[in-house]
C-alpha cells in the first residue's frame, strides 16, 4: 500500500516509520521542513514541505495513487479539511483524521470521516486502568450502542464451548488471546484457563451479559 501522512509530529513520524517497517510505501507532508528530522536517517519515504490540504502538495506526495491518507497534524481544522480533500476530490478509499475536539469528532464520524479523538482516547485509557475490570469497555462504536469488552476466561465457563457462552450471554466473541497469540474462535472452540476473551455486546445489554459471564451456564 501507499499511504500519505499529513503532519510530521510525534504521531506522524512514528506512524510513517511503523508503516515502512511493515513494507508499505509512505510519503509525509509538513509545513515545517525541520519536522522531518523526527523520521531519522533510515526513513526511505518521500517528504513534502507544504500545507496538507493544498492539492498540488498532495499530488507531489502521491495522493492520486494512495491507498490511504492519515491527517495527524496538531490542528483540527487542517486535519479535517485535508481528510475531506483526500476523500472527496482524490477518492482515497481509507481516510482517518486526528481530532482533539471530541464533539467535532462525532460530527465528522457521521459524515463518513473516521476520526481519532485524542483527549477522550487518553482519558478512556486512564479510566480503564483505574477502575475495576468490566467498569469500562475496551471500545465503543460512535453511536454508543455497541461495545467491546476484554475479560479473562470466567471460571464457570472454562471447559465449555464458546458457542454456549455466546448463546447464553447474547454476545459475540470476536477473538481469543491464548498463550500470547490471537485466535479467531470457531463455534466449538473450548474456553481454557488463562484465555483472554474480546467480546462484542450491545451497551444496553452489557450488565445482563456480564452477569451471565460471571455466573456461568445454567444447567437444566
N, CA and C of each residue as an Amber inpcrd file, in Angstrom:
protein
   660
   0.8340000  -1.2010000   0.0000000   0.0000000   0.0000000   0.0000000
   0.8700000   1.2530000   0.0000000   0.3210000   2.3260000  -0.5610000
   0.9680000   3.6340000  -0.4530000   0.1020000   4.5040000   0.4410000
   0.6940000   5.0250000   1.5120000  -0.0370000   5.8290000   2.4890000
   0.5670000   7.2120000   2.5540000  -0.2790000   8.2260000   2.4710000
   0.1490000   9.6130000   2.6130000  -0.2320000  10.0820000   4.0210000
   0.7280000  10.6970000   4.7040000   0.5240000  11.1720000   6.0700000
   0.6860000  12.6820000   6.0870000  -0.2510000  13.3730000   6.7210000
  -0.1530000  14.8250000   6.8640000   0.1560000  15.1410000   8.3190000
   1.3520000  15.7070000   8.5640000   1.7840000  16.0350000   9.9150000
   2.9440000  15.1520000  10.3400000   4.1240000  15.7790000  10.5540000
   5.3030000  15.0020000  10.9390000   5.7060000  15.3180000  12.3750000
   4.7170000  15.3110000  13.2530000   4.9910000  15.4180000  14.6750000
   5.3360000  14.0430000  15.2260000   5.1330000  13.8630000  16.5320000
   5.4650000  12.5670000  17.1390000   4.5880000  11.4430000  16.5960000
   3.2960000  11.7300000  16.4130000   2.3920000  10.6930000  15.9050000
   2.6950000  10.3860000  14.4460000   2.7890000  11.4270000  13.6140000
   3.0150000  11.2160000  12.1880000   4.3240000  10.5250000  11.8880000
   5.4030000  10.9460000  12.5470000   6.7060000  10.3220000  12.2960000
   6.7250000   8.8740000  12.7610000   6.1110000   8.6030000  13.9140000
   6.0440000   7.2180000  14.4020000   5.2120000   6.3530000  13.4650000
   4.1040000   6.9020000  12.9820000   3.2410000   6.1780000  12.0510000
   3.9870000   5.8620000  10.7590000   4.7270000   6.8490000  10.2360000
   5.4660000   6.6480000   8.9870000   6.5080000   5.5410000   9.1370000
   7.2410000   5.5600000  10.2330000   8.2620000   4.5290000  10.4510000
   7.6360000   3.1480000  10.6230000   6.5280000   3.0990000  11.3530000
   5.8630000   1.8030000  11.5790000   5.3420000   1.2100000  10.2820000
   4.7470000   2.0490000   9.4360000   4.2370000   1.5700000   8.1490000
   5.3780000   1.1050000   7.2530000   6.4710000   1.8570000   7.2650000
   7.6110000   1.4730000   6.4430000   8.1980000   0.1380000   6.9030000
   8.2500000  -0.0710000   8.2130000   8.7550000  -1.3360000   8.7460000
   7.8830000  -2.5140000   8.3110000   6.6110000  -2.2410000   8.0490000
   5.6900000  -3.2900000   7.6060000   5.6700000  -3.4510000   6.0890000
   6.5470000  -2.7550000   5.4050000   6.6880000  -2.9450000   3.9660000
   5.8570000  -2.0340000   3.0950000   5.1960000  -1.0310000   3.6800000
   4.3800000  -0.1110000   2.8960000   5.2100000   1.0880000   2.4540000
   4.8270000   1.7050000   1.3370000   5.4690000   2.9480000   0.9210000
   4.7010000   4.1160000   1.5340000   5.4390000   5.1330000   1.9650000
   4.8050000   6.2750000   2.6110000   5.3830000   7.5750000   2.0870000
   4.5750000   8.6260000   2.1870000   5.0570000   9.9900000   1.9920000
   4.4410000  10.8080000   3.1060000   5.1770000  11.8150000   3.5650000
   4.7090000  12.5880000   4.7190000   4.8420000  14.0740000   4.4150000
   3.7940000  14.8120000   4.7700000   3.6880000  16.2370000   4.4810000
   3.7800000  17.0240000   5.7840000   4.5360000  18.1160000   5.7730000
   4.5380000  19.0350000   6.9070000   4.9420000  20.4180000   6.4020000
   4.3740000  21.4430000   7.0310000   4.7010000  22.8090000   6.6090000
   6.0710000  23.2450000   7.1080000   6.6280000  22.5250000   8.0820000
   7.9360000  22.8330000   8.6460000   8.9410000  21.7720000   8.2160000
   9.8890000  22.1310000   7.3760000  10.8560000  21.1520000   6.8710000
  11.6970000  20.5440000   7.9930000  11.9120000  21.2880000   9.0740000
  12.7020000  20.7570000  10.1900000  12.0140000  19.5750000  10.8680000
  10.6890000  19.4900000  10.7150000   9.9480000  18.4060000  11.3670000
  10.3760000  17.0370000  10.8510000  10.8740000  16.9750000   9.6230000
  11.2440000  15.6850000   9.0340000  12.4500000  15.0470000   9.7370000
  13.1550000  15.8310000  10.5630000  14.2610000  15.2600000  11.3200000
  13.7920000  14.1400000  12.2540000  12.5120000  14.2030000  12.6550000
  11.9690000  13.1720000  13.5510000  11.9410000  11.7940000  12.8890000
  11.9980000  11.7530000  11.5790000  11.9100000  10.4760000  10.8580000
  13.1900000   9.6530000  10.9750000  14.2990000  10.3160000  11.2580000
  15.5650000   9.6050000  11.3760000  16.2150000   9.3450000  10.0260000
  17.4820000   8.9400000  10.0590000  18.2570000   8.7930000   8.8270000
  17.8710000   7.5880000   7.9730000  17.1540000   6.6240000   8.5560000
  16.8480000   5.4080000   7.8010000  15.5320000   5.5010000   7.0340000
  14.7660000   6.5760000   7.2470000  13.4730000   6.6970000   6.5670000
  13.6800000   6.8280000   5.0570000  13.0080000   5.9750000   4.2960000
  13.2160000   5.9370000   2.8450000  12.0530000   6.5240000   2.0520000
  11.0180000   6.9820000   2.7450000   9.8550000   7.5180000   2.0520000
  10.0770000   8.9400000   1.5630000   9.0200000   9.5070000   1.0170000
   9.0690000  10.8470000   0.4400000   8.6290000  11.8750000   1.4730000
   9.3530000  12.9830000   1.5660000   8.9520000  14.1000000   2.4240000
   8.5800000  15.2800000   1.5360000   7.4590000  15.9260000   1.8660000
   6.9570000  17.0430000   1.0670000   6.6630000  18.2130000   2.0010000
   7.2920000  19.3370000   1.7500000   7.0560000  20.5300000   2.5610000
   5.9030000  21.3230000   1.9620000   4.8940000  21.5750000   2.7940000
   3.7430000  22.3240000   2.3160000   2.5410000  22.1260000   3.2140000
   1.4280000  22.7170000   2.8050000   0.1690000  22.6230000   3.5540000
  -0.5800000  21.3770000   3.1080000  -1.0440000  20.5950000   4.0610000
  -1.5980000  19.2800000   3.7550000  -2.8850000  19.2550000   2.9790000
  -3.6140000  20.3850000   2.9080000  -4.8470000  20.3740000   2.1190000
  -4.6700000  21.0630000   0.7740000  -3.4390000  21.4680000   0.4390000
  -3.1480000  22.0370000  -0.8670000  -3.0920000  20.9080000  -1.9040000
  -3.8870000  21.0070000  -2.9500000  -3.9900000  19.9110000  -3.9100000
  -2.6690000  19.6090000  -4.6020000  -1.8900000  20.6510000  -4.9140000
  -0.6020000  20.4190000  -5.5610000   0.3680000  19.7110000  -4.6160000
   0.3350000  20.0890000  -3.3510000   1.1800000  19.4230000  -2.3530000
   0.7850000  17.9570000  -2.2330000  -0.5030000  17.6960000  -2.1950000
  -0.9820000  16.3150000  -2.0990000  -0.5700000  15.5020000  -3.3230000
  -0.6390000  16.1040000  -4.4870000  -0.2260000  15.3870000  -5.7040000
   1.2610000  15.0400000  -5.6440000   2.0890000  15.9820000  -5.1530000
   3.5150000  15.7000000  -5.0260000   3.7770000  14.5620000  -4.0460000
   2.8760000  14.3840000  -3.0960000   3.0190000  13.3000000  -2.1190000
   2.4690000  11.9740000  -2.6400000   1.8990000  11.9900000  -3.8470000
   1.4000000  10.7480000  -4.4250000  -0.0210000  10.4120000  -4.0610000
  -0.8320000  11.4390000  -3.7550000  -2.2040000  11.1880000  -3.3170000
  -3.0370000  10.4800000  -4.3910000  -2.7180000  10.7070000  -5.6590000
  -3.5330000  10.1310000  -6.7410000  -3.3950000   8.6130000  -6.8250000
  -2.3300000   8.0700000  -6.2520000  -2.1660000   6.6090000  -6.2370000
  -2.2180000   6.0560000  -4.8200000  -2.6590000   6.8750000  -3.8620000
  -2.6430000   6.4700000  -2.4510000  -3.7820000   5.5070000  -2.1350000
  -3.4780000   4.5430000  -1.2870000  -4.4960000   3.6210000  -0.7740000
  -5.1030000   4.1310000   0.5250000  -4.3850000   5.0290000   1.2000000
  -4.8740000   5.5350000   2.4810000  -4.2450000   6.8910000   2.7670000
  -4.9390000   7.6680000   3.6210000  -4.4700000   9.0040000   3.9930000
  -4.7410000   9.2150000   5.4710000  -3.7240000   9.6780000   6.1970000
  -3.8740000   9.9570000   7.6290000  -3.5140000  11.4140000   7.8930000
  -4.4490000  12.1590000   8.4780000  -4.2050000  13.5560000   8.8400000
  -3.9880000  13.6170000  10.3470000  -2.7370000  13.8030000  10.7580000
  -2.4070000  13.7130000  12.1850000  -1.5840000  14.9220000  12.6420000
  -1.8360000  16.0830000  12.0430000  -1.1490000  17.2970000  12.4850000
  -1.7570000  17.7560000  13.8100000  -1.2560000  18.8740000  14.3350000
  -1.7570000  19.3790000  15.6210000  -2.9950000  20.2610000  15.4740000
  -3.4670000  20.4790000  14.2410000  -4.6230000  21.3540000  14.0290000
  -5.8600000  20.6110000  13.5600000  -6.9340000  20.7140000  14.3070000
  -8.1880000  20.0450000  13.9340000  -8.6710000  20.4820000  12.5550000
  -8.6930000  21.7990000  12.3010000  -9.2140000  22.2910000  11.0280000
  -8.4000000  21.7680000   9.8490000  -7.0790000  21.8210000   9.9790000
  -6.2170000  21.3270000   8.8950000  -6.4400000  19.8430000   8.6630000
  -6.5750000  19.0930000   9.7430000  -6.7670000  17.6500000   9.6070000
  -8.0720000  17.3200000   8.8930000  -9.1320000  17.9790000   9.2960000
 -10.4320000  17.6810000   8.6990000 -10.5020000  18.1310000   7.2480000
  -9.9760000  19.3200000   6.9540000 -10.0130000  19.8050000   5.5670000
  -9.2010000  18.8810000   4.6680000  -7.9940000  18.5270000   5.0920000
  -7.1530000  17.6660000   4.2590000  -7.7690000  16.2780000   4.0920000
  -8.4080000  15.7640000   5.1530000  -9.0570000  14.4540000   5.0550000
 -10.2080000  14.4940000   4.0500000 -10.9840000  15.5760000   4.0610000
 -12.1000000  15.6900000   3.1260000 -11.6010000  15.8630000   1.6890000
 -10.5160000  16.6230000   1.5130000  -9.9440000  16.7690000   0.1680000
  -9.4730000  15.4130000  -0.3450000  -8.7850000  14.6520000   0.5140000
  -8.2890000  13.3330000   0.1080000  -9.4360000  12.4050000  -0.2610000
 -10.5120000  12.4340000   0.5230000 -11.6550000  11.5470000   0.2870000
 -12.4880000  12.0020000  -0.8960000 -12.8590000  13.2830000  -0.9060000
 -13.8650000  13.7650000  -1.8560000 -13.2950000  14.1740000  -3.2160000
 -12.0860000  14.7270000  -3.2410000 -11.5040000  15.1560000  -4.5130000
 -10.6250000  14.0880000  -5.1520000  -9.9120000  13.3310000  -4.3250000
  -8.9810000  12.3460000  -4.8740000  -9.4600000  10.9040000  -4.7140000
 -10.5810000  10.7100000  -4.0250000 -11.1680000   9.3790000  -3.9220000
 -10.3380000   8.3650000  -3.1630000  -9.5460000   8.8260000  -2.2050000
  -8.7620000   7.8870000  -1.3990000  -9.7280000   7.0440000  -0.5710000
  -9.6340000   5.7210000  -0.6550000 -10.6540000   4.8740000  -0.0250000
 -10.5980000   4.8140000   1.4980000  -9.4140000   4.9730000   2.0630000
  -9.2710000   4.8200000   3.5120000  -8.6460000   6.0830000   4.0820000
  -9.4450000   6.8590000   4.8200000  -9.0060000   8.1550000   5.3370000
  -9.3060000   8.2280000   6.8250000  -8.3750000   8.7730000   7.5960000
  -8.6120000   8.9730000   9.0330000  -8.0100000  10.3040000   9.4510000
  -8.6850000  10.9860000  10.3830000  -8.2240000  12.2890000  10.8630000
  -8.1170000  12.2820000  12.3790000  -7.0430000  12.8530000  12.8720000
  -6.8610000  13.0330000  14.3110000  -7.5540000  14.3270000  14.7230000
  -8.4300000  14.2470000  15.7340000  -9.2090000  15.4080000  16.1710000
  -9.0990000  15.5320000  17.6970000  -8.8200000  16.7390000  18.1650000
  -8.7390000  16.9650000  19.6030000 -10.1040000  17.2430000  20.2240000
 -11.0000000  17.8580000  19.4640000 -12.3280000  18.2200000  19.9580000
 -13.2710000  17.0290000  19.7700000 -13.6580000  16.3970000  20.8740000
 -14.4760000  15.1790000  20.7860000 -15.8210000  15.4280000  20.1290000
 -16.4260000  16.6040000  20.3780000 -17.7220000  16.9180000  19.7730000
 -17.6300000  16.9880000  18.2650000 -16.5740000  17.5980000  17.7640000
 -16.3960000  17.6790000  16.3190000 -16.0820000  16.3020000  15.7450000
 -15.3510000  15.5040000  16.4910000 -15.0130000  14.1650000  16.0120000
 -16.2780000  13.3640000  15.7240000 -17.2820000  13.4710000  16.6100000
 -18.5270000  12.7290000  16.4150000 -19.2480000  13.2010000  15.1530000
 -19.2170000  14.5150000  14.9110000 -19.8680000  15.0610000  13.7090000
 -19.2180000  14.5020000  12.4550000 -17.8990000  14.4990000  12.4190000
 -17.1930000  14.0490000  11.2200000 -17.3220000  12.5400000  11.0220000
 -17.4450000  11.8050000  12.1250000 -17.7140000  10.3660000  12.0030000
 -19.0160000  10.1460000  11.2570000 -20.0300000  10.9490000  11.5790000
 -21.3330000  10.8100000  10.9110000 -21.2560000  11.2000000   9.4380000
 -20.2950000  12.0610000   9.1040000 -20.1040000  12.4620000   7.7080000
 -19.2440000  11.4750000   6.9370000 -18.8220000  10.4130000   7.6140000
 -18.0560000   9.3810000   6.9280000 -16.5610000   9.5570000   6.9770000
 -16.0600000  10.4700000   7.8370000 -14.6230000  10.6380000   8.0140000
 -14.2380000  10.0080000   9.3480000 -13.6180000   8.8290000   9.3400000
 -13.1920000   8.2230000  10.6020000 -12.2110000   9.1350000  11.3400000
 -12.4020000   9.2670000  12.6490000 -11.5540000  10.1560000  13.4260000
 -10.9930000   9.4480000  14.6430000  -9.8810000   9.9770000  15.1390000
  -9.3150000   9.5520000  16.4160000  -9.3240000  10.7850000  17.3030000
 -10.1730000  10.7740000  18.3330000 -10.2770000  11.9120000  19.2480000
  -9.2540000  11.7240000  20.3640000  -8.1780000  12.4840000  20.3110000
  -7.0110000  12.2380000  21.1420000  -7.3030000  12.3140000  22.6320000
  -7.9390000  13.3890000  23.0860000  -8.1490000  13.5680000  24.5180000
  -9.0880000  12.5090000  25.0940000 -10.2730000  12.2520000  24.4850000
 -11.1310000  11.2000000  25.0270000 -10.4550000   9.8390000  25.0310000
  -9.6330000   9.5460000  23.9990000  -8.9490000   8.2530000  23.9690000
  -8.0080000   8.1280000  25.1490000  -7.2160000   9.1740000  25.4130000
  -6.2670000   9.1250000  26.5190000  -7.0050000   8.9970000  27.8530000
  -8.0840000   9.7680000  27.9960000  -8.8540000   9.7010000  29.2390000
  -9.4460000   8.3120000  29.4350000  -9.9270000   7.7160000  28.3520000
 -10.5090000   6.3780000  28.4330000  -9.4570000   5.3440000  28.8390000
  -8.2340000   5.4740000  28.2840000  -7.1730000   4.5400000  28.6530000
  -6.8580000   4.6330000  30.1470000  -6.8180000   5.8540000  30.6820000
  -6.5460000   6.0320000  32.1060000  -7.6880000   5.4550000  32.9410000
  -8.9310000   5.7420000  32.5260000 -10.0900000   5.2330000  33.2510000
 -10.0650000   3.7140000  33.3630000  -9.7720000   3.0650000  32.2400000
  -9.8190000   1.6050000  32.2370000  -8.7220000   0.9950000  33.0920000
  -7.6640000   1.7670000  33.3740000  -6.6080000   1.2610000  34.2440000
  -6.8720000   1.5720000  35.7140000  -7.7180000   2.5860000  35.9680000
  -8.0300000   2.9660000  37.3340000  -9.1900000   2.1750000  37.9160000
 -10.1960000   1.9160000  37.0710000 -11.4260000   1.3050000  37.5580000
 -11.3490000  -0.2140000  37.5210000 -12.1930000  -0.8860000  38.3130000
 -12.1960000  -2.3570000  38.3120000 -12.5060000  -2.9260000  36.9390000
 -12.0170000  -4.1330000  36.6890000 -12.2490000  -4.7980000  35.4020000
 -13.7390000  -4.8450000  35.1020000 -14.1050000  -4.5170000  33.8670000
 -15.5020000  -4.5430000  33.4620000 -16.2300000  -3.2310000  33.6420000
 -15.6070000  -2.2620000  34.3730000 -16.2720000  -0.9850000  34.5920000
 -16.3680000  -0.1730000  33.3070000 -15.3490000  -0.2470000  32.4920000
 -15.3150000   0.4890000  31.2330000 -14.9590000  -0.4710000  30.1020000
 -15.6580000  -0.3750000  28.9620000 -15.3480000  -1.2730000  27.8480000
 -14.0330000  -0.9050000  27.1770000 -13.5170000  -1.8470000  26.3980000
 -12.3100000  -1.6060000  25.6140000 -12.5640000  -0.5850000  24.5110000
 -13.7890000  -0.6280000  23.9540000 -14.1290000   0.2140000  22.7960000
 -15.6260000   0.3770000  22.7210000 -16.0600000   1.5360000  22.2190000
 -17.4690000   1.7710000  21.8760000 -17.5370000   2.2850000  20.4480000
 -18.5750000   1.8900000  19.7110000 -18.7350000   2.4420000  18.3670000
 -19.2700000   3.8740000  18.4920000 -19.1740000   4.6870000  17.4310000
 -19.5650000   6.1000000  17.5300000 -21.0000000   6.3220000  17.9880000
 -21.8870000   5.3900000  17.7240000 -23.2820000   5.5530000  18.1400000
 -23.4730000   5.2740000  19.6240000 -22.5000000   4.6050000  20.2470000
 -22.6180000   4.2430000  21.6550000 -23.4480000   3.0080000  21.9080000
 -23.9070000   2.3480000  20.8510000 -24.7930000   1.2000000  21.0200000
 -24.0400000  -0.1230000  21.1530000 -22.8360000  -0.1740000  20.5910000
 -22.0730000  -1.4210000  20.5810000 -20.7730000  -1.2190000  21.3380000
 -20.3710000  -2.2280000  22.1060000 -19.1400000  -2.1130000  22.8730000
 -18.3300000  -3.3930000  22.7930000 -17.0350000  -3.2550000  23.0260000
 -16.1300000  -4.3980000  23.0640000 -15.5150000  -4.4560000  24.4530000
 -15.7130000  -5.5890000  25.1290000 -15.1290000  -5.7990000  26.4490000
 -14.0860000  -6.9030000  26.3740000 -13.0090000  -6.7370000  27.1170000
 -11.9790000  -7.7690000  27.1830000 -11.9640000  -8.3290000  28.5960000
 -12.1710000  -9.6400000  28.7140000 -12.2750000 -10.2740000  30.0300000
 -11.4800000 -11.5780000  30.0390000 -10.9150000 -11.8880000  31.1950000
 -10.2810000 -13.1910000  31.3370000 -11.3630000 -14.2670000  31.3930000
 -11.0180000 -15.4450000  30.9170000 -11.9960000 -16.5380000  30.8440000
 -12.6780000 -16.7180000  32.1990000 -13.9960000 -16.5210000  32.2660000
 -14.6910000 -16.6910000  33.5450000 -14.5910000 -18.1440000  34.0100000
 -14.2560000 -18.3330000  35.2510000 -14.0270000 -19.6870000  35.7790000
 -15.1950000 -20.6290000  35.4950000 -16.4600000 -20.2010000  35.6720000
 -17.5660000 -21.1430000  35.4240000 -17.6660000 -21.6110000  33.9710000
 -17.0310000 -20.8830000  33.0370000 -17.1370000 -21.2290000  31.6220000
 -15.9400000 -22.0230000  31.1030000 -14.9280000 -22.2300000  31.9210000
 -13.7550000 -22.9830000  31.4810000 -14.1650000 -24.4200000  31.1600000
 -13.7490000 -24.8750000  29.9890000 -14.1080000 -26.2190000  29.5410000
 -15.3760000 -26.2720000  28.7170000 -16.0480000 -25.1320000  28.5680000
 -17.2830000 -25.0950000  27.7890000 -17.0120000 -24.4760000  26.4170000
 -17.8040000 -24.8590000  25.4020000 -17.6320000 -24.2660000  24.0640000
 -17.9830000 -22.7850000  24.0580000 -17.2740000 -22.0270000  23.2520000
 -17.5520000 -20.5990000  23.1210000 -18.9790000 -20.3670000  22.6400000
 -19.4810000 -21.2610000  21.7770000 -20.8480000 -21.1050000  21.2690000
 -21.8630000 -21.1030000  22.4060000 -21.6230000 -21.9110000  23.4460000
 -22.5500000 -21.9510000  24.5880000 -22.5550000 -20.6100000  25.3190000
 -21.3590000 -20.0500000  25.4940000 -21.2590000 -18.7580000  26.1780000
 -21.9560000 -17.6700000  25.3580000 -21.7330000 -17.6700000  24.0430000
 -22.3360000 -16.6500000  23.1900000 -23.8590000 -16.7170000  23.2400000
 -24.3950000 -17.9360000  23.1800000 -25.8540000 -18.0920000  23.1830000
 -26.4510000 -17.6720000  24.5190000 -25.8080000 -18.0780000  25.6140000
 -26.3540000 -17.7870000  26.9390000 -26.2860000 -16.3020000  27.2780000
 -25.1970000 -15.6440000  26.8750000 -24.9970000 -14.2490000  27.2530000
 -25.4830000 -13.2730000  26.1990000 -25.7830000 -13.7580000  24.9930000
 -26.2040000 -12.8580000  23.9250000 -25.0890000 -11.9540000  23.4510000
 -23.8900000 -12.5420000  23.3180000 -22.7120000 -11.7840000  22.9100000
 -22.0360000 -12.4950000  21.7510000 -21.0000000 -11.8700000  21.2030000
 -20.1930000 -12.4870000  20.1640000 -18.7210000 -12.3610000  20.5600000
 -18.0360000 -13.4810000  20.6710000 -16.6070000 -13.4650000  20.9740000
 -15.8500000 -13.2150000  19.6730000 -15.2210000 -12.0350000  19.5730000
 -14.5410000 -11.6440000  18.3400000 -13.2220000 -12.3820000  18.1750000
 -12.4520000 -12.4610000  19.2460000 -11.2020000 -13.2120000  19.2000000
 -10.7670000 -13.5580000  20.6130000  -9.8630000 -14.5180000  20.6890000
  -9.3480000 -15.0070000  21.9630000  -7.8320000 -14.8670000  21.9550000
  -7.2880000 -14.3060000  23.0220000  -5.8340000 -14.2790000  23.1760000
  -5.4510000 -15.4620000  24.0710000  -4.6950000 -16.3820000  23.4840000
  -4.3190000 -17.6160000  24.1970000  -2.8040000 -17.7970000  24.1110000
  -2.1740000 -17.8440000  25.2650000  -0.7150000 -18.0170000  25.3350000
   0.0110000 -16.9490000  24.5060000  -0.5510000 -15.7320000  24.5310000
   0.1000000 -14.6170000  23.8640000  -0.2280000 -14.4540000  22.3950000
  -1.0280000 -15.3500000  21.8210000  -1.3680000 -15.2740000  20.3990000
  -2.8630000 -15.0710000  20.2200000  -3.2300000 -14.2480000  19.2400000
  -4.6330000 -14.0300000  18.9440000  -5.2070000 -15.1440000  18.0960000
  -6.4130000 -15.5790000  18.4270000  -7.0670000 -16.6760000  17.7200000
  -8.4980000 -16.2670000  17.3940000  -8.9140000 -16.4330000  16.1350000
 -10.3170000 -16.2450000  15.7600000 -11.0480000 -17.5430000  16.0960000
 -11.9790000 -17.5090000  17.0150000 -12.5550000 -18.7630000  17.5120000
 -13.5780000 -19.3870000  16.5680000 -13.5820000 -20.7130000  16.5640000
 -14.6710000 -21.4510000  15.9400000 -15.7360000 -21.7170000  17.0010000
 -16.9340000 -22.0220000  16.5530000 -18.0530000 -22.1550000  17.4790000
 -17.7930000 -23.1890000  18.5750000 -17.1240000 -24.2820000  18.2290000
 -16.9170000 -25.3580000  19.2020000 -15.5700000 -25.2610000  19.9170000
 -14.8590000 -24.1510000  19.7190000 -13.6130000 -23.9380000  20.4530000
 -13.9180000 -23.9080000  21.9460000 -13.1370000 -24.6330000  22.7140000
 -13.3650000 -24.7350000  24.1520000 -12.5910000 -23.6570000  24.9000000
 -13.2470000 -23.0280000  25.8410000 -12.6120000 -21.9960000  26.6550000
 -11.6410000 -22.6450000  27.6280000 -10.4180000 -22.1060000  27.6780000
  -9.3860000 -22.6490000  28.5520000  -8.9910000 -21.6270000  29.6110000
  -8.4750000 -22.1350000  30.7140000  -7.9800000 -21.2560000  31.7630000
  -6.8620000 -20.3680000  31.2110000  -6.9170000 -19.0700000  31.5110000
  -5.9110000 -18.1390000  31.0270000  -6.2780000 -17.4490000  29.7260000
  -7.3560000 -17.9130000  29.0660000  -7.8000000 -17.2420000  27.8470000
  -8.2440000 -15.8080000  28.1570000  -8.0120000 -14.9220000  27.2060000
  -8.4550000 -13.5360000  27.3250000  -9.4320000 -13.3030000  26.1870000
 -10.6960000 -13.1030000  26.5280000 -11.7690000 -13.0340000  25.5370000
 -12.0990000 -11.5850000  25.1930000 -12.1700000 -11.2980000  23.9170000
 -12.6190000  -9.9850000  23.4530000 -14.0400000 -10.1580000  22.9330000
 -14.9860000  -9.5300000  23.6240000 -16.3990000  -9.8510000  23.4630000
 -17.2000000  -8.6190000  23.0370000 -17.9150000  -8.7400000  21.9060000
 -18.8330000  -7.6860000  21.4690000 -20.1970000  -7.9000000  22.1070000
 -20.8080000  -6.7680000  22.5420000 -22.1700000  -6.8320000  23.0980000
 -22.8310000  -5.4810000  22.9280000 -24.1590000  -5.4690000  23.0120000
 -24.8820000  -4.1990000  22.9850000 -24.7170000  -3.5180000  24.3400000
 -24.5490000  -2.1980000  24.3070000 -24.3060000  -1.4750000  25.5560000
 -25.4900000  -1.5950000  26.5070000 -26.7150000  -1.5920000  25.9540000
 -27.8850000  -1.6740000  26.8290000 -28.1110000  -3.0840000  27.3790000
 -27.3020000  -4.0300000  26.9300000 -27.4150000  -5.4100000  27.3920000
 -26.1670000  -5.8250000  28.2090000 -25.2470000  -4.8690000  28.3920000
 -23.9530000  -5.2160000  28.9630000 -24.0490000  -5.7780000  30.3800000
 -24.8560000  -5.1540000  31.2440000 -24.9510000  -5.6220000  32.6310000
 -25.4370000  -7.0660000  32.6840000 -26.4640000  -7.3750000  31.8850000
 -27.0080000  -8.7310000  31.8740000 -25.9920000  -9.7160000  31.3090000
 -25.3050000  -9.3160000  30.2380000 -24.3220000 -10.2000000  29.6140000
 -23.1630000 -10.4960000  30.5550000 -22.6420000  -9.4610000  31.2110000
 -21.5180000  -9.6530000  32.1280000 -21.9270000 -10.4990000  33.3280000
 -23.1900000 -10.3720000  33.7330000 -23.6810000 -11.1940000  34.8410000
 -23.6950000 -12.6740000  34.4550000 -24.0840000 -12.9750000  33.2120000
 -24.0870000 -14.3630000  32.7410000 -22.6610000 -14.9010000  32.6620000
 -21.7310000 -14.0610000  32.2080000 -20.3350000 -14.4950000  32.1510000
 -19.8320000 -14.8630000  33.5440000 -20.2360000 -14.0780000  34.5180000
 -19.7560000 -14.3070000  35.8800000 -20.4290000 -15.5080000  36.5390000
 -21.7200000 -15.6810000  36.2690000 -22.4600000 -16.7380000  36.9740000
 -22.2820000 -18.1200000  36.3380000 -21.9820000 -18.1430000  35.0200000
 -21.7520000 -19.4230000  34.3590000 -23.0080000 -19.9880000  33.7240000
 -22.8760000 -21.1430000  33.0800000 -24.0140000 -21.7510000  32.3800000
 -25.0960000 -22.2320000  33.3510000 -26.3200000 -22.1210000  32.8920000
 -27.4530000 -22.6000000  33.6840000 -27.7500000 -24.0490000  33.2980000
 -27.5370000 -24.9370000  34.1890000 -27.7810000 -26.3530000  33.9070000
 -29.2680000 -26.6410000  34.0080000 -29.7370000 -27.4400000  33.0380000
 -31.1700000 -27.7900000  33.0240000 -31.3370000 -29.2430000  33.4470000
